[in-house]
Short mmCIF file of C-alpha atoms in Angstrom, two decimals:
data_model
loop_
_atom_site.label_atom_id
_atom_site.label_comp_id
_atom_site.label_asym_id
_atom_site.label_seq_id
_atom_site.Cartn_x
_atom_site.Cartn_y
_atom_site.Cartn_z
CA MET A 1 64.31 67.00 -49.48
CA LYS A 2 66.90 69.66 -48.72
CA GLN A 3 66.41 71.25 -52.13
CA ARG A 4 62.65 71.13 -51.67
CA VAL A 5 62.88 72.95 -48.35
CA LEU A 6 65.27 75.60 -49.59
CA CYS A 7 63.23 76.43 -52.65
CA SER A 8 59.99 76.46 -50.68
CA ALA A 9 61.54 79.01 -48.38
CA VAL A 10 62.17 81.18 -51.40
CA MET A 11 58.50 81.05 -52.27
CA VAL A 12 57.61 82.18 -48.77
CA ALA A 13 59.75 85.24 -49.09
CA GLY A 14 58.85 85.87 -52.72
CA LEU A 15 62.54 86.16 -53.55
CA ALA A 16 64.19 85.01 -56.75
CA LEU A 17 67.43 83.58 -55.47
CA ALA A 18 69.93 82.46 -58.05
CA GLY A 19 69.69 78.83 -57.02
CA CYS A 20 65.95 78.77 -57.63
CA GLY A 21 65.81 81.20 -60.52
CA SER A 22 64.07 80.69 -63.82
CA ALA A 23 66.16 78.68 -66.23
CA ALA A 24 67.39 80.30 -69.40
CA ARG A 25 65.70 79.02 -72.54
CA THR A 26 68.01 78.38 -75.42
CA GLY A 27 65.96 77.02 -78.29
CA SER A 28 64.57 73.61 -79.07
CA PRO A 29 66.15 70.49 -77.59
CA SER A 30 64.67 68.56 -80.51
CA GLY A 31 66.80 69.92 -83.34
CA ASP A 32 64.82 69.89 -86.55
CA SER A 33 61.59 69.03 -84.75
CA GLN A 34 59.43 71.31 -86.86
CA GLN A 35 60.26 69.23 -89.93
CA LYS A 36 59.34 66.05 -88.09
CA GLN A 37 56.10 67.09 -86.45
CA GLN A 38 53.77 69.99 -87.16
CA LYS A 39 51.18 69.38 -84.46
CA LEU A 40 51.10 68.39 -80.80
CA VAL A 41 47.96 67.24 -79.02
CA VAL A 42 47.54 67.75 -75.27
CA TRP A 43 45.00 65.97 -73.09
CA ASP A 44 44.06 67.38 -69.72
CA TRP A 45 41.02 68.35 -67.66
CA LYS A 46 42.10 71.94 -66.99
CA SER A 47 42.42 73.75 -70.31
CA GLY A 48 38.67 74.16 -70.73
CA GLU A 49 38.25 75.97 -67.41
CA PRO A 50 37.98 79.79 -67.46
CA ALA A 51 40.45 80.15 -64.60
CA ALA A 52 43.10 78.35 -66.65
CA ALA A 53 42.60 80.33 -69.88
CA THR A 54 45.38 82.86 -69.34
CA TYR A 55 47.74 80.14 -68.15
CA ILE A 56 47.20 78.15 -71.35
CA GLU A 57 47.59 81.26 -73.50
CA LYS A 58 50.90 82.15 -71.82
CA ALA A 59 52.22 78.61 -72.22
CA LYS A 60 51.25 78.44 -75.90
CA ALA A 61 52.84 81.83 -76.56
CA ASP A 62 56.06 80.75 -74.84
CA PHE A 63 56.19 77.61 -76.96
CA ALA A 64 55.34 79.44 -80.20
CA LYS A 65 58.37 81.72 -79.85
CA ARG A 66 60.64 78.73 -80.44
CA HIS A 67 58.35 76.64 -82.63
CA PRO A 68 56.28 79.04 -84.77
CA GLY A 69 55.36 76.35 -87.27
CA VAL A 70 53.95 73.87 -84.76
CA THR A 71 50.25 73.79 -83.86
CA VAL A 72 49.27 72.91 -80.29
CA GLU A 73 45.78 71.51 -79.70
CA PHE A 74 44.40 71.17 -76.17
CA VAL A 75 41.64 68.61 -75.66
CA ALA A 76 39.92 68.99 -72.29
CA GLN A 77 38.60 65.61 -71.17
CA PRO A 78 36.02 65.01 -68.41
CA PHE A 79 37.90 64.23 -65.20
CA ASP A 80 35.62 61.35 -64.19
CA GLN A 81 36.57 59.52 -67.41
CA TYR A 82 40.08 60.84 -67.82
CA TYR A 83 42.20 57.92 -66.67
CA THR A 84 39.97 55.42 -68.44
CA LEU A 85 40.50 57.33 -71.68
CA LEU A 86 44.24 57.47 -71.05
CA GLY A 87 44.26 53.73 -70.46
CA THR A 88 42.64 53.12 -73.84
CA ALA A 89 45.18 55.41 -75.51
CA ALA A 90 48.07 53.64 -73.81
CA GLN A 91 46.88 50.23 -74.96
CA SER A 92 46.64 51.35 -78.57
CA ARG A 93 49.82 53.47 -78.36
CA LYS A 94 47.84 56.24 -80.02
CA GLY A 95 46.53 59.44 -78.53
CA PRO A 96 47.94 62.67 -77.14
CA ASP A 97 51.58 63.67 -77.23
CA VAL A 98 51.38 65.41 -73.85
CA MET A 99 49.01 64.60 -71.00
CA LEU A 100 48.20 65.90 -67.54
CA PHE A 101 48.50 63.68 -64.46
CA ASN A 102 47.82 63.85 -60.76
CA GLY A 103 50.95 63.14 -58.77
CA GLY A 104 51.37 59.82 -57.00
CA GLY A 105 49.78 56.51 -57.89
CA GLN A 106 47.92 57.74 -60.97
CA ILE A 107 51.15 58.50 -62.83
CA ARG A 108 53.37 55.85 -61.22
CA ASP A 109 50.99 53.11 -62.33
CA ARG A 110 51.27 54.29 -65.94
CA VAL A 111 54.96 55.03 -66.45
CA ASP A 112 55.26 52.28 -69.07
CA ALA A 113 53.36 54.61 -71.39
CA LEU A 114 55.45 57.68 -70.55
CA LEU A 115 58.79 59.12 -71.56
CA PRO A 116 61.36 59.85 -68.84
CA LEU A 117 61.95 63.60 -68.91
CA ASP A 118 65.14 63.99 -66.89
CA GLN A 119 67.34 65.00 -69.80
CA TYR A 120 64.85 67.67 -70.90
CA VAL A 121 63.94 69.28 -67.58
CA ALA A 122 67.32 69.33 -65.83
CA GLN A 123 67.43 73.15 -65.94
CA ASP A 124 64.06 73.36 -64.19
CA LYS A 125 64.81 71.07 -61.24
CA SER A 126 65.91 73.84 -58.86
CA ARG A 127 63.17 76.29 -59.90
CA LEU A 128 60.21 73.93 -59.54
CA ALA A 129 59.15 72.02 -56.41
CA GLY A 130 57.07 68.87 -56.15
CA TRP A 131 59.08 66.54 -58.38
CA ASP A 132 58.90 63.54 -56.06
CA ALA A 133 55.22 62.95 -56.82
CA PHE A 134 56.08 62.39 -60.50
CA THR A 135 59.06 60.08 -60.13
CA LYS A 136 59.44 56.33 -60.04
CA ASP A 137 62.62 54.29 -59.68
CA GLY A 138 64.72 57.41 -59.88
CA LYS A 139 63.22 58.65 -63.16
CA THR A 140 61.06 61.74 -63.67
CA TYR A 141 57.92 61.33 -65.78
CA ALA A 142 56.19 64.72 -65.49
CA ALA A 143 57.00 68.32 -64.63
CA PRO A 144 54.93 69.74 -61.74
CA VAL A 145 52.51 72.59 -62.42
CA THR A 146 51.10 73.02 -58.91
CA LEU A 147 51.81 72.00 -55.37
CA GLN A 148 48.93 70.04 -53.96
CA GLY A 149 48.21 69.75 -50.29
CA HIS A 150 45.35 69.26 -47.88
CA PRO A 151 44.99 72.13 -45.41
CA ILE A 152 42.12 72.08 -42.97
CA TYR A 153 40.08 75.22 -43.62
CA TYR A 154 37.64 76.56 -41.03
CA ASN A 155 34.94 79.21 -41.05
CA LYS A 156 35.94 81.95 -38.61
CA ALA A 157 32.46 83.47 -38.71
CA LEU A 158 30.94 80.25 -37.36
CA TYR A 159 33.58 80.16 -34.64
CA GLU A 160 32.66 83.68 -33.60
CA LYS A 161 28.96 82.84 -33.45
CA ALA A 162 29.77 79.89 -31.20
CA GLY A 163 31.83 82.04 -28.86
CA LEU A 164 35.12 80.46 -29.94
CA ASP A 165 38.36 82.31 -30.61
CA PRO A 166 38.84 82.22 -34.41
CA ALA A 167 42.51 83.10 -34.02
CA ASN A 168 43.15 79.96 -31.95
CA PRO A 169 41.65 76.87 -33.60
CA PRO A 170 41.69 73.51 -31.78
CA ARG A 171 45.07 71.81 -31.34
CA THR A 172 43.86 68.33 -30.35
CA TRP A 173 41.11 66.03 -31.54
CA ASN A 174 39.21 66.34 -28.27
CA GLU A 175 39.36 70.13 -28.48
CA LEU A 176 38.06 69.91 -32.04
CA VAL A 177 35.12 67.74 -31.05
CA ARG A 178 34.22 70.19 -28.26
CA ALA A 179 34.49 73.15 -30.63
CA CYS A 180 32.29 71.39 -33.14
CA SER A 181 29.70 70.74 -30.45
CA ALA A 182 29.64 74.45 -29.65
CA VAL A 183 29.31 75.38 -33.34
CA LYS A 184 26.52 72.85 -33.82
CA LYS A 185 24.61 74.18 -30.83
CA ALA A 186 24.99 77.84 -31.84
CA THR A 187 24.57 77.60 -35.62
CA GLY A 188 23.38 74.13 -36.58
CA ALA A 189 26.44 73.66 -38.78
CA ALA A 190 28.18 70.28 -39.01
CA CYS A 191 31.79 69.84 -37.98
CA PHE A 192 33.11 68.64 -41.36
CA ALA A 193 31.89 69.12 -44.90
CA LEU A 194 32.45 65.67 -46.40
CA GLY A 195 32.00 64.46 -49.95
CA ASN A 196 32.73 60.78 -50.58
CA LYS A 197 30.58 59.92 -53.58
CA GLU A 198 33.70 59.18 -55.65
CA GLY A 199 35.54 57.70 -52.67
CA PHE A 200 37.88 60.69 -52.52
CA GLY A 201 36.81 61.85 -49.06
CA ILE A 202 38.86 59.19 -47.29
CA GLN A 203 42.00 60.32 -49.16
CA PHE A 204 41.55 63.88 -47.91
CA PHE A 205 40.77 62.61 -44.40
CA MET A 206 43.83 60.34 -44.27
CA SER A 207 46.24 62.99 -45.48
CA GLY A 208 44.64 65.98 -43.80
CA LEU A 209 44.55 64.38 -40.34
CA GLY A 210 47.25 61.72 -40.62
CA SER A 211 50.16 63.76 -39.28
CA GLY A 212 48.27 64.19 -36.03
CA ILE A 213 47.67 60.44 -35.76
CA LEU A 214 50.89 58.71 -36.87
CA THR A 215 54.17 59.22 -35.06
CA PRO A 216 56.94 60.90 -37.11
CA GLN A 217 58.68 57.53 -37.54
CA GLU A 218 55.48 55.84 -38.72
CA TYR A 219 54.81 58.72 -41.09
CA GLY A 220 58.27 58.50 -42.63
CA ASP A 221 58.05 54.72 -42.95
CA TRP A 222 54.66 55.01 -44.64
CA ILE A 223 55.99 57.40 -47.29
CA ALA A 224 59.07 55.21 -47.80
CA GLY A 225 56.88 52.20 -48.55
CA LYS A 226 57.40 50.44 -45.20
CA ARG A 227 53.74 50.60 -44.23
CA ASP A 228 52.67 48.75 -41.09
CA TRP A 229 48.94 48.19 -41.49
CA THR A 230 48.88 46.39 -38.13
CA SER A 231 49.87 49.57 -36.28
CA PRO A 232 47.13 50.79 -33.92
CA HIS A 233 47.78 54.31 -35.19
CA VAL A 234 47.13 53.32 -38.80
CA ARG A 235 43.99 51.58 -37.64
CA ARG A 236 43.07 54.77 -35.74
CA ILE A 237 42.78 56.68 -39.03
CA PHE A 238 39.92 54.43 -40.10
CA GLU A 239 38.41 54.30 -36.63
CA LEU A 240 38.16 58.10 -36.60
CA TRP A 241 36.69 58.05 -40.09
CA LYS A 242 33.93 55.74 -38.89
CA GLU A 243 33.49 57.53 -35.54
CA ALA A 244 33.07 60.89 -37.25
CA GLY A 245 30.25 59.42 -39.29
CA ASP A 246 28.64 57.56 -36.39
CA LYS A 247 28.74 60.63 -34.12
CA GLY A 248 27.21 62.96 -36.71
CA LEU A 249 30.28 65.14 -37.22
CA ASN A 250 29.91 65.06 -41.00
CA SER A 251 27.56 66.98 -43.24
CA ASP A 252 24.51 65.12 -44.47
CA GLY A 253 24.80 62.32 -47.04
CA PRO A 254 28.57 62.15 -47.56
CA ASN A 255 28.36 59.03 -49.73
CA SER A 256 26.00 60.82 -52.11
CA THR A 257 27.88 64.15 -52.07
CA ALA A 258 30.49 64.69 -54.77
CA MET A 259 33.89 65.94 -53.71
CA PHE A 260 34.17 68.04 -56.85
CA THR A 261 32.67 70.35 -56.18
CA ASP A 262 29.48 69.88 -54.16
CA VAL A 263 31.20 69.41 -50.82
CA PHE A 264 32.95 72.76 -51.09
CA ARG A 265 29.60 74.47 -51.57
CA VAL A 266 28.56 72.94 -48.25
CA PHE A 267 31.49 74.64 -46.54
CA GLU A 268 31.10 77.97 -48.34
CA SER A 269 27.41 78.17 -47.49
CA GLY A 270 28.11 77.87 -43.76
CA LYS A 271 26.63 74.40 -43.38
CA ALA A 272 29.89 73.03 -41.99
CA ALA A 273 32.61 74.62 -39.90
CA HIS A 274 35.56 72.76 -41.45
CA VAL A 275 36.61 71.16 -44.70
CA ILE A 276 39.78 69.32 -45.61
CA GLY A 277 40.39 71.09 -48.89
CA LEU A 278 43.12 71.67 -51.41
CA MET A 279 45.79 74.25 -52.07
CA SER A 280 45.76 74.09 -55.87
CA ASP A 281 43.10 75.72 -58.02
CA VAL A 282 39.83 74.26 -56.75
CA GLY A 283 38.45 73.62 -53.28
CA HIS A 284 40.86 76.16 -51.90
CA TRP A 285 41.14 79.64 -50.41
CA LYS A 286 40.37 81.59 -53.59
CA ASP A 287 37.46 79.34 -54.47
CA PHE A 288 36.00 79.87 -51.00
CA GLY A 289 36.63 83.61 -51.27
CA GLU A 290 33.77 83.95 -53.74
CA PHE A 291 31.37 83.25 -50.86
CA LEU A 292 33.33 83.92 -47.68
CA PRO A 293 35.30 87.09 -46.91
CA PRO A 294 39.02 86.28 -47.10
CA ASP A 295 39.54 87.25 -43.46
CA LYS A 296 36.94 84.68 -42.39
CA ILE A 297 38.75 81.74 -44.02
CA GLY A 298 41.00 80.12 -41.43
CA VAL A 299 43.66 77.46 -41.89
CA MET A 300 44.55 75.04 -39.10
CA THR A 301 47.01 72.18 -38.69
CA ALA A 302 45.91 68.63 -38.05
CA PRO A 303 44.64 68.17 -34.47
CA VAL A 304 46.84 65.91 -32.37
CA VAL A 305 45.28 62.50 -31.77
CA THR A 306 48.37 60.52 -30.73
CA GLY A 307 50.91 61.71 -28.20
CA GLY A 308 54.20 62.41 -29.94
CA ALA A 309 52.60 63.11 -33.32
CA THR A 310 53.94 66.20 -35.10
CA PRO A 311 51.27 67.89 -37.26
CA SER A 312 52.54 69.09 -40.62
CA LEU A 313 51.14 70.28 -43.93
CA PRO A 314 50.66 67.29 -46.25
CA TYR A 315 51.70 68.27 -49.75
CA ASP A 316 53.26 66.96 -52.95
CA GLY A 317 53.46 67.92 -56.56
CA GLY A 318 49.82 68.37 -57.51
CA ILE A 319 49.34 68.10 -61.24
CA GLY A 320 52.01 67.84 -63.91
CA TYR A 321 52.39 67.33 -67.63
CA ALA A 322 53.99 64.18 -69.05
CA VAL A 323 55.03 63.03 -72.54
CA ALA A 324 53.71 59.88 -74.21
CA ARG A 325 56.25 57.30 -75.36
CA TRP A 326 54.57 57.18 -78.76
CA THR A 327 55.02 60.84 -79.60
CA LYS A 328 56.87 61.30 -82.88
CA ASP A 329 59.27 63.94 -81.55
CA PRO A 330 60.00 63.52 -77.82
CA GLY A 331 62.14 66.64 -77.62
CA LEU A 332 59.44 68.81 -79.13
CA ALA A 333 56.78 67.44 -76.77
CA ALA A 334 59.13 67.87 -73.80
CA ASP A 335 59.72 71.49 -74.78
CA LEU A 336 55.96 72.05 -74.66
CA VAL A 337 55.99 70.65 -71.11
CA ARG A 338 58.69 73.21 -70.26
CA SER A 339 56.47 75.97 -71.62
CA LEU A 340 53.58 74.68 -69.54
CA THR A 341 55.80 75.00 -66.46
CA SER A 342 57.47 78.28 -67.43
CA THR A 343 57.51 81.10 -64.90
CA GLY A 344 55.25 83.31 -67.02
CA ALA A 345 52.60 80.64 -67.46
CA LEU A 346 52.66 79.56 -63.83
CA THR A 347 52.50 83.15 -62.61
CA ALA A 348 49.28 83.53 -64.59
CA PHE A 349 47.90 80.29 -63.14
CA SER A 350 48.74 81.44 -59.64
CA SER A 351 47.15 84.84 -60.16
CA GLU A 352 44.01 83.82 -62.06
CA ALA A 353 43.22 80.46 -60.48
CA GLY A 354 44.75 80.98 -57.05
CA ALA A 355 46.88 77.87 -57.46
CA ILE A 356 50.00 77.53 -55.36
CA ALA A 357 52.27 76.89 -58.31
CA SER A 358 55.34 74.69 -58.34
CA ASP A 359 57.53 77.63 -59.34
CA THR A 360 59.31 78.72 -56.18
CA THR A 361 60.25 82.12 -57.62
CA ILE A 362 56.65 83.39 -57.80
CA ASP A 363 55.77 86.06 -55.23
CA VAL A 364 52.57 85.11 -53.36
CA SER A 365 52.83 87.76 -50.65
CA ARG A 366 49.69 89.56 -51.85
CA SER A 367 47.50 86.48 -52.15
CA GLY A 368 45.61 86.85 -48.88
CA PRO A 369 45.64 85.60 -45.27
CA ALA A 370 44.91 81.94 -46.05
CA VAL A 371 47.89 81.69 -48.38
CA ALA A 372 49.97 83.55 -45.82
CA ALA A 373 49.09 80.76 -43.36
CA ILE A 374 49.70 77.90 -45.80
CA VAL A 375 52.96 78.86 -47.50
CA PRO A 376 55.18 78.98 -44.37
CA GLU A 377 54.05 75.43 -43.57
CA ILE A 378 55.57 74.21 -46.84
CA ARG A 379 59.02 74.51 -45.27
CA THR A 380 58.24 71.72 -42.80
CA GLY A 381 55.59 69.94 -44.86
CA ARG A 382 55.73 66.25 -45.69
CA PRO A 383 54.29 64.19 -48.55
CA ALA A 384 50.61 63.33 -48.29
CA LEU A 385 49.91 59.83 -46.99
CA HIS A 386 47.44 58.79 -49.66
CA VAL A 387 49.76 59.80 -52.52
CA ALA A 388 52.13 57.00 -51.49
CA LEU A 389 49.46 54.38 -52.30
CA SER A 390 48.85 52.84 -55.71
CA SER A 391 45.76 53.82 -57.68
CA LYS A 392 44.33 50.32 -57.20
CA THR A 393 44.72 50.57 -53.44
CA LEU A 394 43.15 54.03 -53.48
CA ASP A 395 40.18 52.75 -55.47
CA LEU A 396 39.66 49.96 -52.93
CA MET A 397 40.04 52.41 -50.06
CA GLY A 398 37.34 54.58 -51.58
CA ARG A 399 34.88 51.69 -51.76
CA LEU A 400 35.69 50.51 -48.25
CA SER A 401 35.35 54.02 -46.87
CA GLN A 402 31.81 54.17 -48.22
CA GLN A 403 31.05 50.84 -46.58
CA LEU A 404 32.48 52.05 -43.27
CA LEU A 405 30.19 55.06 -43.33
CA SER A 406 27.18 52.93 -44.22
CA GLY A 407 28.01 50.32 -41.59
CA SER A 408 28.34 47.45 -44.08
CA THR A 409 31.93 46.58 -43.10
CA THR A 410 34.17 46.86 -40.07
CA VAL A 411 37.44 48.68 -39.50
CA ASP A 412 39.28 45.39 -39.03
CA LYS A 413 38.03 43.98 -42.32
CA ALA A 414 38.75 47.19 -44.18
CA VAL A 415 42.33 47.47 -42.90
CA GLU A 416 42.98 43.80 -43.66
CA GLN A 417 41.85 44.22 -47.27
CA LEU A 418 43.86 47.40 -47.71
CA ALA A 419 47.01 45.77 -46.35
CA ALA A 420 46.65 42.92 -48.84
CA ALA A 421 46.07 45.31 -51.73
CA ASP A 422 49.05 47.44 -50.73
CA ARG A 423 51.32 44.39 -50.58
CA ALA A 424 50.12 43.27 -54.00
CA SER A 425 50.97 46.69 -55.42
#
């Protein structure tokens, strides 16, 4: 944690301190890899996006300098089928050499199919942040590309129309509800833009608001795996989720609105005053900037619900590239991962896509007011609550969250099922 804080501070200042500097590249760790393997296949869901084009080009060029005879093929898979396709590949032990993962449960549940990368990425540990989201049992299985967090964005223009001070967003839940009432009366906009068609909305809600609900001790215990599902504060997360729906704080039809990316259009179009978004390369400040002036995009901390709660930015490693156990040349594939997390490539991703990259040496001082508000919070940020849960528990939570909004289950029943699933994981 100390290393994470120190390097994050470097990113805030945009300084390249020696301890967080870019590692020197000294040739292939795989020896005669070009004689063993002439082609590497990468699966992800990013390489086909225009905003990632320059990033991919930079990474491929970096890799080609050391391995001119090796072809790299990127296969962009649809995100909604991605982990199913990876599961099929893992069962057959055939498929890509390198693959992209979300941090947390999605990768931890699949480490049996992945190669530990510690011996290959040791030089990058101080330069990149976000490693914890890609580790299990002390081993590292992917190198982080972005930092992923869940800031609460708000529309300053709607605040102004409602007679609110856009420079001073609500600090407590009650203040937020009152502000939302004023916005609704003046503009007709909902309080929150919510998309839960895939069951992702509850993950954003839990992590975006959780630090204002759980006490610091409960928060730390949750991340450490000592989760007390009987705590009234844990229960309060799901009570607020249901209350927000029952009291009309959400945008229309959340269970039929896709998180990616329909819900963000709701926020950008002024139909909701707030959205719990992302800080990577979608659903974030730059994405919103296509529709909202940058100076009208506010960032606020979680409103305090529980006395003694300490709001903080929830963030982890966002996405990262891993190496399949079945690859013919592990060192060669690992060197491609290093190229995909090189300073040059990540600088391009930060610039073109607006992602807050894992590389702590990248200067983000010119990225706009929203980033200026987010980056300082990284110094005191804590891992996101939902990332600590297994993918199976998250899937169940998504289904139960839809039932809570529709009224077909109760908070008590939902929490009981989630506790059982978490214990089983």
